[in-house]
Amino acid sequence: MSDPFGFFISELRLKGTGLDDATVPFSRGLSVVAGPSDTGKSLVRDAINFVFGASIPLKGIQERGKYDRVLVEIQSYTGTVLTFERAWNGGDVLLYQAPASSVVDSTASQLLAWKHDPNSTETVSPVLLELSGLAEYRLRRNLRGETRSISFRDLVEYVLISEERIITIFSPIHSGQYIDKTVESSVFRALLTGVDDAAISALPRTETLRVETEAKKELFEQLRTELQTRIQSLGQSEGDLLRSAEAIDSQVDQQSEALRAFNADTANLETQRAELWRQRKRASFRRQQIGSLLAKFDLLDRKYNSDLERLLSNLEAGTLLVDLHEGPCPLCGADPKDHRHDVLVSQEELELFTIACNAEAQKIHGLQADLASTVVKLSAEASQIDEAIPVIEDDLRGIISALKAVVQPNISSLRTGLSGLIQSRREVERALGVSAELRRLEELQVSLNEPDTTQPSERQQFATVPPSAYESCAKSVEELLRAWAYPELDRVVFDASKEDLVISGKARADHGKGYRAITYAAFMVAVMKEAHRLGLPHPGFVVLDSPLVTYREPTETIGEGLKSAFYRDLSQLGEFMQVVILENIDPPEDLLGAMTHTEFTKSRTAGRYGLLPAIEA
């Protein structure tokens, strides 16, 4: 295999007189800079973009303190190390043939203009394009076939994606500016196929108006035919559509009012259900308490009975002692006169003992009476609870049944109806828009009625992207999204007419911003992977600012979620490509060893505060 195209960013370094350098390391494969908002993550992307020739001044003037220089170290995939330096306030760029860590004031450097100049190689752009394999590429500018040299600025939306751009509703290929569309399509074709527009010969300027007029006529006629066909298919006049819109609005108001009423009923039933549930819970808990107390009281009553039996046996033993006559010892046969009487119990002592036993027994009988009274009360309360719980449960089942069988179905039906009405209203609005669009188009066509003198043989034929390349790119995007556990993924195709993705049958622009961010990221990574797989020129890296922060996992996520799968897949990227993620969300801990991870904490006492040190209060 030939040497790979491209390079990776190995370090961002901010310098200031008398200050420790603020650095962020990166590596081949996956690098992640994670942390809370306002810690400088987006500034990482902006700083790299600024050093690579952006005209927009860097933000964060207050936070930077005395930092006044920005250095970006890159390494080509063939081993070349270069460092670019630009003053925070702007100006031209210094290029060092050395790592950023070794750059000092005396280090030899080359001065490069920050702005691209097609007639000069002494700018930042040619250096980066040479490493990317794109230095000689030319891009078509217009219908005449005029071309210009490529600039590294043409590639920024493929490799340095901002948090604003990543959620765009426009195609990832296009900025939404009509005048740039031709060039942007040429950039995409060059990256996807390796074919530029250098072979195009521009038409003479005398043919420009003719070619543009022909193109406009063809486009206008095609649009007019399409609009007329759509209007005919509707089977309604503009007046009918307006009346339909009024009728739909009236129905929407009625159903909205009904929905509000049902929502109020639902809230009331939910309140009742919650209260009944609390009553059921309290009753069950109290019933358990009573059951436990009754069991303990039963044990206590048994102890009282045992104590009474013991006292009774003591009284019987005392009586027997009094009644017994003195005689020979049953053990040794000694006469009574020889007995020792130092431990003999007197009649008075036996009487006192009997009184004490009777008093203790009386006390126990009193305790038993109190216990019996308490048991009766607790048993009565238990019976009441046992009778109340089924009633509460019946009421609870009734409310749940009402919610399931009456209120919720009605709400669901109303919501479905409202959704259908809103969809119908949108369709009517679109139909009215078609009529308005047709009128405007017909007005514009009036100015294009000049005779067509251009011969078919004179038309320019421009290179297009082969369907197989579109299909291969879409397949690569689909494989990435599947590896990232993209929810409910079916098939990904490329709509060549809009130059954008269609995901699971739905245009990318029609998805929410969280999904648009994920699919934009997948598209740019897929373009890089396709270029690497085919050995085509590409810068070799992609920086993604906040691809995950706007995405929210579905409530019922089975298996690994998208955010975790996203990091897991990119951690296996390989050594000749680089993806840098700037994100609020930390990667899974078990993957930290497979990436270069920099964490900002926004804490003055724990870890690294941010890209720049915290400003002293």
Coordinates of C-alpha atoms in Angstrom, one line a residue:
M1 CA 0.0 0.0 0.0
S2 CA 1.3 3.5 -0.9
D3 CA 1.9 6.1 1.9
P4 CA -1.4 7.2 3.4
F5 CA -2.6 10.7 2.8
G6 CA -3.3 13.2 5.5
F7 CA -2.1 14.1 9.0
F8 CA -3.3 14.1 12.6
I9 CA -3.3 16.9 15.1
S10 CA -0.9 16.0 17.9
E11 CA -1.1 19.0 20.2
L12 CA -2.7 22.3 20.8
R13 CA -0.5 24.7 22.9
L14 CA -1.3 28.2 24.2
K15 CA 1.7 30.3 25.2
G16 CA 2.0 33.6 27.1
T17 CA 4.9 35.5 28.6
G18 CA 5.6 34.3 32.2
L19 CA 2.8 31.7 32.0
D20 CA 2.9 27.9 32.0
D21 CA 1.9 26.6 28.6
A22 CA -1.7 25.4 28.3
T23 CA -1.7 22.2 26.3
V24 CA -4.1 19.6 25.0
P25 CA -2.6 16.4 23.6
F26 CA -4.2 14.4 20.8
S27 CA -3.2 11.1 19.1
R28 CA -4.0 8.9 16.1
G29 CA -7.4 7.2 16.4
L30 CA -9.7 8.7 18.9
S31 CA -9.1 11.7 21.2
V32 CA -11.7 13.1 23.5
V33 CA -11.8 16.4 25.3
A34 CA -14.7 16.3 27.8
G35 CA -16.1 18.5 30.5
P36 CA -18.9 20.9 31.5
S37 CA -20.0 23.9 29.5
D38 CA -17.8 27.1 29.5
T39 CA -14.5 25.2 30.0
G40 CA -13.0 25.9 26.6
K41 CA -13.9 22.8 24.6
S42 CA -15.3 24.7 21.6
L43 CA -12.3 27.0 21.9
V44 CA -10.1 24.0 21.1
R45 CA -11.8 23.6 17.7
D46 CA -11.8 27.4 17.1
A47 CA -8.1 27.7 17.9
I48 CA -7.1 24.9 15.5
N49 CA -9.3 26.4 12.8
F50 CA -7.9 29.9 13.5
V51 CA -4.3 28.7 13.1
F52 CA -5.2 26.9 9.9
G53 CA -6.3 30.1 8.3
A54 CA -9.8 31.1 9.6
S55 CA -10.5 34.9 9.3
I56 CA -12.9 34.9 12.3
P57 CA -11.1 36.3 15.4
L58 CA -10.9 33.9 18.4
K59 CA -13.3 34.3 21.2
G60 CA -12.5 34.3 24.9
I61 CA -10.4 37.5 25.0
Q62 CA -11.2 38.0 28.7
E63 CA -10.6 34.4 29.7
R64 CA -7.3 34.1 27.9
G65 CA -5.5 36.4 30.3
K66 CA -2.0 36.9 29.1
Y67 CA -2.0 34.0 26.7
D68 CA -1.1 35.6 23.3
R69 CA 0.0 32.8 21.0
V70 CA -1.7 29.7 19.7
L71 CA 0.4 26.7 18.4
V72 CA -0.9 23.6 16.7
E73 CA 1.4 20.7 16.2
I74 CA 0.5 18.1 13.5
Q75 CA 2.1 14.9 12.3
S76 CA 1.7 13.5 8.9
Y77 CA 1.0 9.8 8.6
T78 CA 4.4 9.4 7.0
G79 CA 6.2 10.9 10.1
T80 CA 6.7 14.6 9.3
V81 CA 6.2 16.9 12.4
L82 CA 5.2 20.5 11.8
T83 CA 4.1 23.3 14.2
F84 CA 2.0 26.3 13.2
E85 CA 1.9 29.4 15.3
R86 CA -0.4 32.4 15.1
A87 CA -0.9 35.3 17.4
W88 CA -4.2 35.3 19.3
N89 CA -5.0 38.7 17.8
G90 CA -4.5 37.4 14.3
G91 CA -2.0 38.1 11.5
D92 CA 0.2 35.7 9.6
V93 CA 1.4 32.3 10.6
L94 CA 4.8 30.9 11.6
L95 CA 5.7 27.4 10.5
Y96 CA 8.3 25.4 12.5
Q97 CA 9.9 22.1 11.4
A98 CA 9.8 21.1 15.1
P99 CA 7.4 19.9 17.8
A100 CA 5.4 22.6 19.6
S101 CA 7.1 21.7 23.0
S102 CA 10.5 22.7 21.6
V103 CA 9.5 25.9 20.0
V104 CA 11.2 29.0 21.5
D105 CA 11.8 32.5 20.1
S106 CA 15.1 31.5 18.5
T107 CA 13.6 28.4 16.7
A108 CA 13.9 28.7 12.9
S109 CA 10.6 29.4 11.2
Q110 CA 8.9 30.2 7.9
L111 CA 6.4 33.0 7.5
L112 CA 3.1 32.0 5.9
A113 CA 0.2 34.2 5.0
W114 CA -3.0 33.2 6.8
K115 CA -5.2 33.9 3.8
H116 CA -5.3 31.5 0.8
D117 CA -3.8 33.0 -2.4
P118 CA -4.1 30.9 -5.6
N119 CA -1.0 32.5 -7.0
S120 CA 1.2 31.9 -3.9
T121 CA 2.6 28.8 -2.1
E122 CA 3.6 30.9 0.9
T123 CA 0.3 30.5 2.7
V124 CA -1.0 28.0 5.2
S125 CA -3.4 26.4 2.8
P126 CA -0.9 24.8 0.3
V127 CA 1.1 23.2 3.2
L128 CA -2.0 21.5 4.6
L129 CA -3.3 20.6 1.1
E130 CA 0.1 19.1 0.2
L131 CA -0.1 16.8 3.2
S132 CA -3.7 16.0 2.3
G133 CA -2.8 15.1 -1.3
L134 CA -5.1 17.8 -2.6
A135 CA -2.6 20.6 -3.5
E136 CA -3.2 20.4 -7.3
Y137 CA -7.0 20.0 -7.2
R138 CA -9.2 22.5 -9.0
L139 CA -12.9 23.1 -8.4
R140 CA -15.6 24.2 -10.8
R141 CA -17.2 27.5 -9.9
N142 CA -20.2 27.9 -12.3
L143 CA -22.1 26.6 -15.3
R144 CA -19.5 28.0 -17.8
G145 CA -17.0 25.6 -16.4
E146 CA -14.7 28.2 -14.8
T147 CA -12.5 26.6 -12.2
R148 CA -10.3 27.8 -9.3
S149 CA -7.7 26.1 -7.1
I150 CA -8.9 24.4 -4.0
S151 CA -8.3 26.0 -0.6
F152 CA -8.0 24.3 2.8
R153 CA -11.0 26.5 3.8
D154 CA -13.1 24.5 1.3
L155 CA -12.5 21.5 3.6
V156 CA -13.3 23.0 7.0
E157 CA -16.8 21.7 7.2
Y158 CA -15.5 18.2 6.6
V159 CA -12.7 18.2 9.2
L160 CA -13.4 21.0 11.8
I161 CA -17.1 20.8 12.5
S162 CA -18.5 23.4 14.9
E163 CA -21.4 22.8 17.4
E164 CA -23.6 25.1 15.3
R165 CA -22.8 23.4 12.0
I166 CA -23.3 19.8 13.3
I167 CA -27.0 20.2 13.8
T168 CA -27.6 22.0 10.5
I169 CA -30.8 21.2 8.5
F170 CA -28.8 21.8 5.3
S171 CA -26.9 19.0 3.6
P172 CA -23.6 18.3 5.2
I173 CA -22.1 19.1 1.8
H174 CA -23.7 22.5 1.5
S175 CA -23.6 25.7 3.6
G176 CA -27.0 26.9 2.3
Q177 CA -25.5 29.7 0.3
Y178 CA -26.6 29.4 -3.3
I179 CA -23.5 31.0 -4.8
D180 CA -21.3 28.4 -3.1
K181 CA -23.3 25.3 -4.1
T182 CA -21.3 24.4 -7.3
V183 CA -18.0 24.6 -5.5
E184 CA -19.3 22.7 -2.5
S185 CA -20.5 19.9 -4.8
S186 CA -17.1 19.8 -6.5
V187 CA -15.4 19.4 -3.1
F188 CA -17.6 16.5 -2.2
R189 CA -17.0 14.8 -5.6
A190 CA -13.2 15.3 -5.2
L191 CA -13.2 13.7 -1.8
L192 CA -15.5 10.9 -2.7
T193 CA -14.0 9.9 -6.1
G194 CA -10.5 11.6 -6.2
V195 CA -11.6 13.4 -9.4
D196 CA -11.4 17.2 -9.6
D197 CA -12.3 19.7 -12.3
A198 CA -8.9 20.4 -13.7
A199 CA -9.8 18.9 -17.1
I200 CA -12.7 21.3 -17.7
S201 CA -12.3 24.0 -20.3
A202 CA -14.5 27.0 -19.6
L203 CA -16.8 28.2 -22.3
P204 CA -16.0 31.6 -23.9
R205 CA -17.7 34.4 -22.0
T206 CA -19.9 35.2 -25.0
E207 CA -21.6 31.9 -24.4
T208 CA -22.2 32.4 -20.7
L209 CA -25.5 34.2 -21.0
R210 CA -26.8 31.6 -23.5
V211 CA -25.8 28.7 -21.3
E212 CA -27.3 30.2 -18.2
T213 CA -30.5 31.2 -19.9
E214 CA -30.9 27.6 -21.3
A215 CA -30.3 26.2 -17.9
K216 CA -32.8 28.5 -16.3
K217 CA -35.4 27.8 -19.0
E218 CA -35.0 24.1 -18.5
L219 CA -35.2 24.4 -14.8
F220 CA -38.2 26.7 -14.8
E221 CA -40.1 24.5 -17.3
Q222 CA -39.3 21.4 -15.3
L223 CA -40.4 23.1 -12.1
R224 CA -43.6 24.6 -13.7
T225 CA -44.6 21.1 -15.0
E226 CA -44.0 19.6 -11.6
L227 CA -46.0 22.3 -9.9
Q228 CA -48.9 22.0 -12.3
T229 CA -48.9 18.2 -11.9
R230 CA -49.0 18.6 -8.2
I231 CA -51.8 21.1 -8.3
Q232 CA -53.9 18.9 -10.7
S233 CA -53.3 15.9 -8.4
L234 CA -54.8 17.9 -5.5
G235 CA -58.2 18.2 -7.3
Q236 CA -59.0 21.4 -5.5
S237 CA -58.9 25.1 -6.4
E238 CA -57.1 27.7 -4.3
G239 CA -60.5 28.8 -3.0
D240 CA -61.4 25.3 -2.0
L241 CA -58.0 25.0 -0.2
L242 CA -58.6 28.2 1.7
R243 CA -62.0 27.0 2.9
S244 CA -60.5 23.6 3.8
A245 CA -57.9 25.4 5.9
E246 CA -60.6 27.4 7.8
A247 CA -62.6 24.2 8.4
I248 CA -59.6 22.4 9.7
D249 CA -58.7 25.3 12.0
S250 CA -62.2 25.1 13.5
Q251 CA -61.9 21.4 14.1
V252 CA -58.5 21.8 15.6
D253 CA -59.9 24.4 18.1
Q254 CA -62.8 22.0 19.0
Q255 CA -60.6 19.0 19.5
S256 CA -58.0 21.0 21.4
E257 CA -60.7 22.1 23.8
A258 CA -62.0 18.6 24.2
L259 CA -58.4 17.4 24.8
R260 CA -57.9 20.0 27.5
A261 CA -61.1 18.8 29.2
F262 CA -60.0 15.2 29.1
N263 CA -56.5 16.1 30.3
A264 CA -58.2 17.8 33.3
D265 CA -60.2 14.7 33.9
T266 CA -57.1 12.6 33.7
A267 CA -55.3 14.9 36.2
N268 CA -58.2 14.6 38.6
L269 CA -58.4 10.8 38.3
E270 CA -54.6 10.6 38.7
T271 CA -54.9 12.6 41.9
Q272 CA -57.6 10.3 43.2
R273 CA -55.6 7.2 42.2
A274 CA -52.5 8.6 44.0
E275 CA -54.5 9.3 47.2
L276 CA -56.1 5.8 47.1
W277 CA -52.7 4.3 46.6
R278 CA -51.4 6.2 49.6
Q279 CA -54.4 5.0 51.7
R280 CA -53.8 1.4 50.5
K281 CA -50.2 1.7 51.4
R282 CA -50.9 3.2 54.9
A283 CA -53.6 0.6 55.6
S284 CA -51.4 -2.3 54.6
F285 CA -48.5 -1.0 56.6
R286 CA -50.8 -0.5 59.7
R287 CA -52.2 -4.0 59.2
Q288 CA -48.7 -5.4 59.2
Q289 CA -47.9 -3.5 62.4
I290 CA -51.0 -4.8 64.1
G291 CA -50.2 -8.4 63.1
S292 CA -46.7 -8.0 64.4
L293 CA -48.0 -6.5 67.7
L294 CA -50.6 -9.2 68.2
A295 CA -48.0 -11.9 67.7
K296 CA -45.7 -10.2 70.3
F297 CA -48.7 -9.8 72.7
D298 CA -49.5 -13.5 72.3
L299 CA -45.9 -14.3 73.4
L300 CA -46.3 -11.9 76.3
D301 CA -49.5 -13.5 77.5
R302 CA -47.9 -16.9 77.4
K303 CA -45.1 -15.5 79.6
Y304 CA -47.6 -14.2 82.0
N305 CA -49.3 -17.6 82.2
S306 CA -45.9 -19.2 82.7
D307 CA -45.1 -16.8 85.6
L308 CA -48.5 -17.6 87.2
E309 CA -47.8 -21.3 87.0
R310 CA -44.4 -20.8 88.6
L311 CA -45.9 -18.8 91.5
L312 CA -48.6 -21.4 92.0
S313 CA -46.0 -24.1 92.2
N314 CA -44.0 -22.1 94.7
L315 CA -47.2 -21.7 96.9
E316 CA -47.8 -25.4 96.7
A317 CA -44.3 -26.2 97.7
G318 CA -44.5 -23.8 100.7
T319 CA -47.7 -25.5 101.9
L320 CA -46.1 -28.9 101.7
L321 CA -43.1 -27.8 103.7
V322 CA -45.5 -26.7 106.5
D323 CA -47.4 -30.0 106.5
L324 CA -44.4 -32.3 106.5
H325 CA -43.4 -33.9 109.9
E326 CA -39.8 -34.1 111.0
G327 CA -38.2 -37.6 110.8
P328 CA -35.0 -39.5 110.1
C329 CA -32.9 -38.1 107.2
P330 CA -33.9 -40.0 104.0
L331 CA -30.3 -39.9 102.9
C332 CA -28.2 -40.8 106.0
G333 CA -30.8 -42.1 108.4
A334 CA -29.9 -39.6 111.2
D335 CA -32.4 -38.9 114.0
P336 CA -34.2 -35.6 114.0
K337 CA -32.3 -34.5 117.0
D338 CA -29.1 -34.7 115.0
H339 CA -30.4 -32.5 112.2
R340 CA -29.0 -29.0 111.6
H341 CA -31.7 -26.3 111.7
D342 CA -29.6 -23.3 110.6
V343 CA -31.5 -23.2 107.2
L344 CA -34.9 -24.2 108.4
V345 CA -37.8 -22.0 107.0
S346 CA -40.0 -20.6 109.8
Q347 CA -43.7 -20.4 109.7
E348 CA -43.6 -16.6 109.6
E349 CA -41.3 -16.6 106.6
L350 CA -43.6 -19.0 104.7
E351 CA -46.5 -16.7 105.3
L352 CA -44.6 -13.7 104.0
F353 CA -43.5 -15.7 101.0
T354 CA -47.2 -16.7 100.3
I355 CA -48.3 -13.1 100.6
A356 CA -45.5 -12.0 98.1
C357 CA -46.5 -14.7 95.7
N358 CA -50.2 -13.8 95.8
A359 CA -49.3 -10.1 95.3
E360 CA -47.2 -10.9 92.3
A361 CA -49.9 -13.1 90.9
Q362 CA -52.4 -10.3 91.4
K363 CA -50.1 -7.9 89.5
I364 CA -49.8 -10.3 86.6
H365 CA -53.6 -10.8 86.5
G366 CA -53.9 -7.0 86.2
L367 CA -51.3 -6.9 83.4
Q368 CA -53.1 -9.7 81.6
A369 CA -56.4 -7.8 81.8
D370 CA -54.7 -4.7 80.3
L371 CA -53.1 -6.8 77.6
A372 CA -56.4 -8.5 76.8
S373 CA -58.1 -5.1 76.4
T374 CA -55.3 -3.9 74.1
V375 CA -55.6 -7.1 72.0
V376 CA -59.3 -6.6 71.7
K377 CA -58.8 -3.1 70.4
L378 CA -56.1 -4.1 67.9
S379 CA -58.1 -7.0 66.7
A380 CA -61.1 -4.7 66.1
E381 CA -58.8 -2.3 64.2
A382 CA -57.4 -5.2 62.2
S383 CA -60.9 -6.2 61.2
Q384 CA -61.8 -2.7 60.1
I385 CA -58.6 -2.5 58.0
D386 CA -59.3 -5.9 56.5
E387 CA -62.7 -4.7 55.5
A388 CA -61.4 -1.3 54.3
I389 CA -58.6 -2.6 52.0
P390 CA -60.9 -4.4 49.5
V391 CA -63.0 -1.3 49.3
I392 CA -59.9 0.9 48.6
E393 CA -58.7 -1.7 46.0
D394 CA -62.1 -1.7 44.3
D395 CA -62.1 2.1 44.1
L396 CA -58.5 2.0 42.8
R397 CA -59.4 -0.6 40.2
G398 CA -62.4 1.5 39.2
I399 CA -60.2 4.6 38.6
I400 CA -57.6 2.6 36.7
S401 CA -60.3 1.0 34.6
A402 CA -61.7 4.5 33.9
L403 CA -58.3 5.7 32.9
K404 CA -57.6 2.7 30.7
A405 CA -61.1 2.2 29.2
V406 CA -62.4 5.8 28.9
V407 CA -60.2 8.7 29.5
Q408 CA -56.9 7.6 28.0
P409 CA -58.4 6.1 24.9
N410 CA -60.3 9.3 24.3
I411 CA -57.2 11.3 24.8
S412 CA -55.3 9.0 22.5
S413 CA -58.0 9.3 19.9
L414 CA -58.1 13.1 20.2
R415 CA -54.4 13.3 19.9
T416 CA -54.4 11.1 16.9
G417 CA -57.2 13.2 15.4
L418 CA -55.4 16.4 16.2
S419 CA -52.2 15.0 14.6
G420 CA -54.2 14.1 11.5
L421 CA -55.8 17.5 11.4
I422 CA -52.4 19.2 11.8
Q423 CA -51.0 17.0 9.1
S424 CA -54.0 17.9 6.8
R425 CA -53.4 21.6 7.6
R426 CA -49.8 21.3 6.6
E427 CA -50.8 19.5 3.4
V428 CA -53.3 22.4 2.6
E429 CA -50.5 24.9 3.4
R430 CA -48.1 23.1 1.1
A431 CA -50.8 23.0 -1.6
L432 CA -51.4 26.7 -1.2
G433 CA -47.7 27.2 -1.3
V434 CA -47.5 25.3 -4.5
S435 CA -50.0 27.6 -6.1
A436 CA -48.1 30.7 -4.9
E437 CA -44.9 29.2 -6.1
L438 CA -46.4 28.5 -9.6
R439 CA -47.5 32.1 -9.9
R440 CA -44.1 33.4 -9.0
L441 CA -42.4 31.0 -11.4
E442 CA -44.6 32.0 -14.2
E443 CA -43.8 35.7 -13.6
L444 CA -40.1 34.9 -13.7
Q445 CA -40.5 32.9 -17.0
V446 CA -41.7 36.0 -18.7
S447 CA -38.2 37.4 -18.7
L448 CA -36.8 34.2 -20.4
N449 CA -38.7 34.2 -23.7
E450 CA -35.8 35.0 -25.9
P451 CA -35.1 32.6 -28.7
D452 CA -32.8 29.6 -27.8
T453 CA -29.9 29.7 -30.3
T454 CA -27.5 27.3 -28.4
Q455 CA -27.0 24.0 -30.2
P456 CA -27.0 20.7 -28.2
S457 CA -23.4 20.0 -29.2
E458 CA -22.3 23.3 -27.5
R459 CA -23.5 22.2 -24.0
Q460 CA -20.9 21.6 -21.3
Q461 CA -20.7 18.2 -19.9
F462 CA -19.3 18.1 -16.3
A463 CA -18.1 15.3 -14.2
T464 CA -20.7 13.8 -11.8
V465 CA -20.5 11.4 -8.8
P466 CA -21.0 7.9 -10.0
P467 CA -24.1 6.2 -8.4
S468 CA -21.7 3.5 -7.0
A469 CA -19.8 6.1 -5.1
Y470 CA -23.0 7.5 -3.6
E471 CA -24.1 4.0 -2.7
S472 CA -20.7 3.2 -1.1
C473 CA -20.7 6.4 1.0
A474 CA -24.3 5.7 2.2
K475 CA -23.4 2.1 3.1
S476 CA -20.4 3.4 5.1
V477 CA -22.7 5.8 6.9
E478 CA -25.2 3.0 7.6
E479 CA -22.4 0.7 9.0
L480 CA -21.3 3.5 11.3
L481 CA -24.8 4.2 12.5
R482 CA -25.5 0.5 13.1
A483 CA -22.2 0.2 15.1
W484 CA -23.3 3.3 17.1
A485 CA -26.7 1.6 18.0
Y486 CA -28.7 4.3 16.1
P487 CA -32.3 3.7 17.1
E488 CA -34.7 2.0 14.7
L489 CA -32.2 2.0 11.9
D490 CA -33.4 0.6 8.6
R491 CA -31.5 1.6 5.5
V492 CA -29.4 4.6 4.6
V493 CA -29.4 5.9 1.0
F494 CA -28.1 9.0 -0.6
D495 CA -30.5 11.4 -2.3
A496 CA -28.4 12.7 -5.3
S497 CA -30.9 15.4 -6.1
K498 CA -30.6 17.0 -2.7
E499 CA -27.1 15.7 -2.0
D500 CA -28.1 14.5 1.4
L501 CA -28.8 11.4 3.3
V502 CA -32.2 9.6 3.7
I503 CA -32.2 7.5 6.9
S504 CA -34.8 4.8 7.5
G505 CA -37.0 6.4 4.8
K506 CA -36.8 9.9 6.3
A507 CA -34.7 12.8 5.0
R508 CA -31.8 13.7 7.4
A509 CA -33.1 17.3 7.6
D510 CA -36.5 16.1 8.9
H511 CA -35.0 14.5 12.0
G512 CA -34.5 16.3 15.3
K513 CA -31.3 18.2 16.0
G514 CA -29.9 15.4 18.2
Y515 CA -30.3 12.9 15.4
R516 CA -29.0 15.4 12.8
A517 CA -25.8 15.9 14.9
I518 CA -25.2 12.1 15.0
T519 CA -25.8 11.6 11.3
Y520 CA -23.7 14.7 10.4
A521 CA -20.8 13.1 12.4
A522 CA -21.4 9.7 10.8
F523 CA -21.3 11.4 7.3
M524 CA -18.0 13.1 7.9
V525 CA -16.4 10.1 9.5
A526 CA -17.7 7.9 6.6
V527 CA -16.2 10.3 4.0
M528 CA -12.8 10.0 5.7
K529 CA -13.1 6.2 6.0
E530 CA -14.1 5.9 2.3
A531 CA -11.1 8.0 1.3
H532 CA -8.7 5.9 3.4
R533 CA -10.2 2.6 2.1
L534 CA -9.9 3.7 -1.5
G535 CA -6.5 5.4 -1.1
L536 CA -7.9 8.8 -2.0
P537 CA -6.7 12.2 -0.8
H538 CA -8.2 13.5 2.5
P539 CA -6.8 15.6 5.4
G540 CA -7.0 12.4 7.5
F541 CA -8.8 13.8 10.6
V542 CA -12.2 15.0 11.8
V543 CA -12.9 17.2 14.8
L544 CA -16.5 17.0 16.0
D545 CA -17.8 19.7 18.5
S546 CA -20.7 18.4 20.6
P547 CA -22.0 15.5 18.5
L548 CA -23.8 13.9 21.5
V549 CA -25.0 16.7 23.8
T550 CA -28.3 17.3 21.9
Y551 CA -29.1 13.6 21.6
R552 CA -31.4 12.0 24.2
E553 CA -31.6 8.2 24.4
P554 CA -35.0 6.6 23.9
T555 CA -36.9 5.7 27.1
E556 CA -36.7 2.0 26.4
T557 CA -33.1 1.4 25.3
I558 CA -32.2 -2.3 24.9
G559 CA -28.6 -3.1 25.2
E560 CA -25.8 -0.6 24.9
G561 CA -27.0 3.0 24.3
L562 CA -25.9 5.1 21.4
K563 CA -23.5 7.3 23.4
S564 CA -21.5 4.4 24.7
A565 CA -21.6 2.6 21.4
F566 CA -20.4 5.8 19.6
Y567 CA -17.3 6.0 21.7
R568 CA -16.7 2.2 21.6
D569 CA -16.7 2.1 17.8
L570 CA -14.5 5.2 17.3
S571 CA -12.0 3.9 19.8
Q572 CA -11.2 1.2 17.2
L573 CA -10.6 3.7 14.4
G574 CA -7.1 2.6 13.4
E575 CA -3.7 4.4 13.1
F576 CA -4.2 6.3 9.8
M577 CA -7.3 8.3 10.8
Q578 CA -8.1 10.6 13.6
V579 CA -11.4 11.7 15.2
V580 CA -11.3 14.3 18.0
I581 CA -14.5 14.6 20.1
L582 CA -15.3 17.8 22.1
E583 CA -18.1 16.9 24.3
N584 CA -19.9 17.4 27.7
I585 CA -20.4 13.7 28.0
D586 CA -17.4 11.6 29.3
P587 CA -16.6 8.3 27.5
P588 CA -17.2 5.0 29.3
E589 CA -14.4 4.4 31.9
D590 CA -13.6 1.0 30.4
L591 CA -12.6 2.7 27.1
L592 CA -10.3 5.4 28.5
G593 CA -7.2 3.2 27.8
A594 CA -8.1 3.1 24.1
M595 CA -8.1 6.8 23.5
T596 CA -6.4 10.1 24.5
H597 CA -8.7 11.6 27.1
T598 CA -8.5 15.1 28.5
E599 CA -11.0 16.1 31.2
F600 CA -12.0 19.6 32.2
T601 CA -13.7 19.9 35.6
K602 CA -14.6 23.6 36.0
S603 CA -13.4 23.1 39.5
R604 CA -10.7 25.3 41.2
T605 CA -9.8 22.4 43.6
A606 CA -10.1 19.2 41.6
G607 CA -8.5 18.2 38.3
R608 CA -8.0 20.6 35.4
Y609 CA -10.3 23.6 35.3
G610 CA -10.5 24.0 31.5
L611 CA -8.4 24.8 28.5
L612 CA -7.2 27.9 30.3
P613 CA -6.7 28.3 34.0
A614 CA -9.6 29.8 36.0
I615 CA -9.5 33.6 36.4
E616 CA -8.6 34.6 39.9
A617 CA -11.5 36.1 41.8

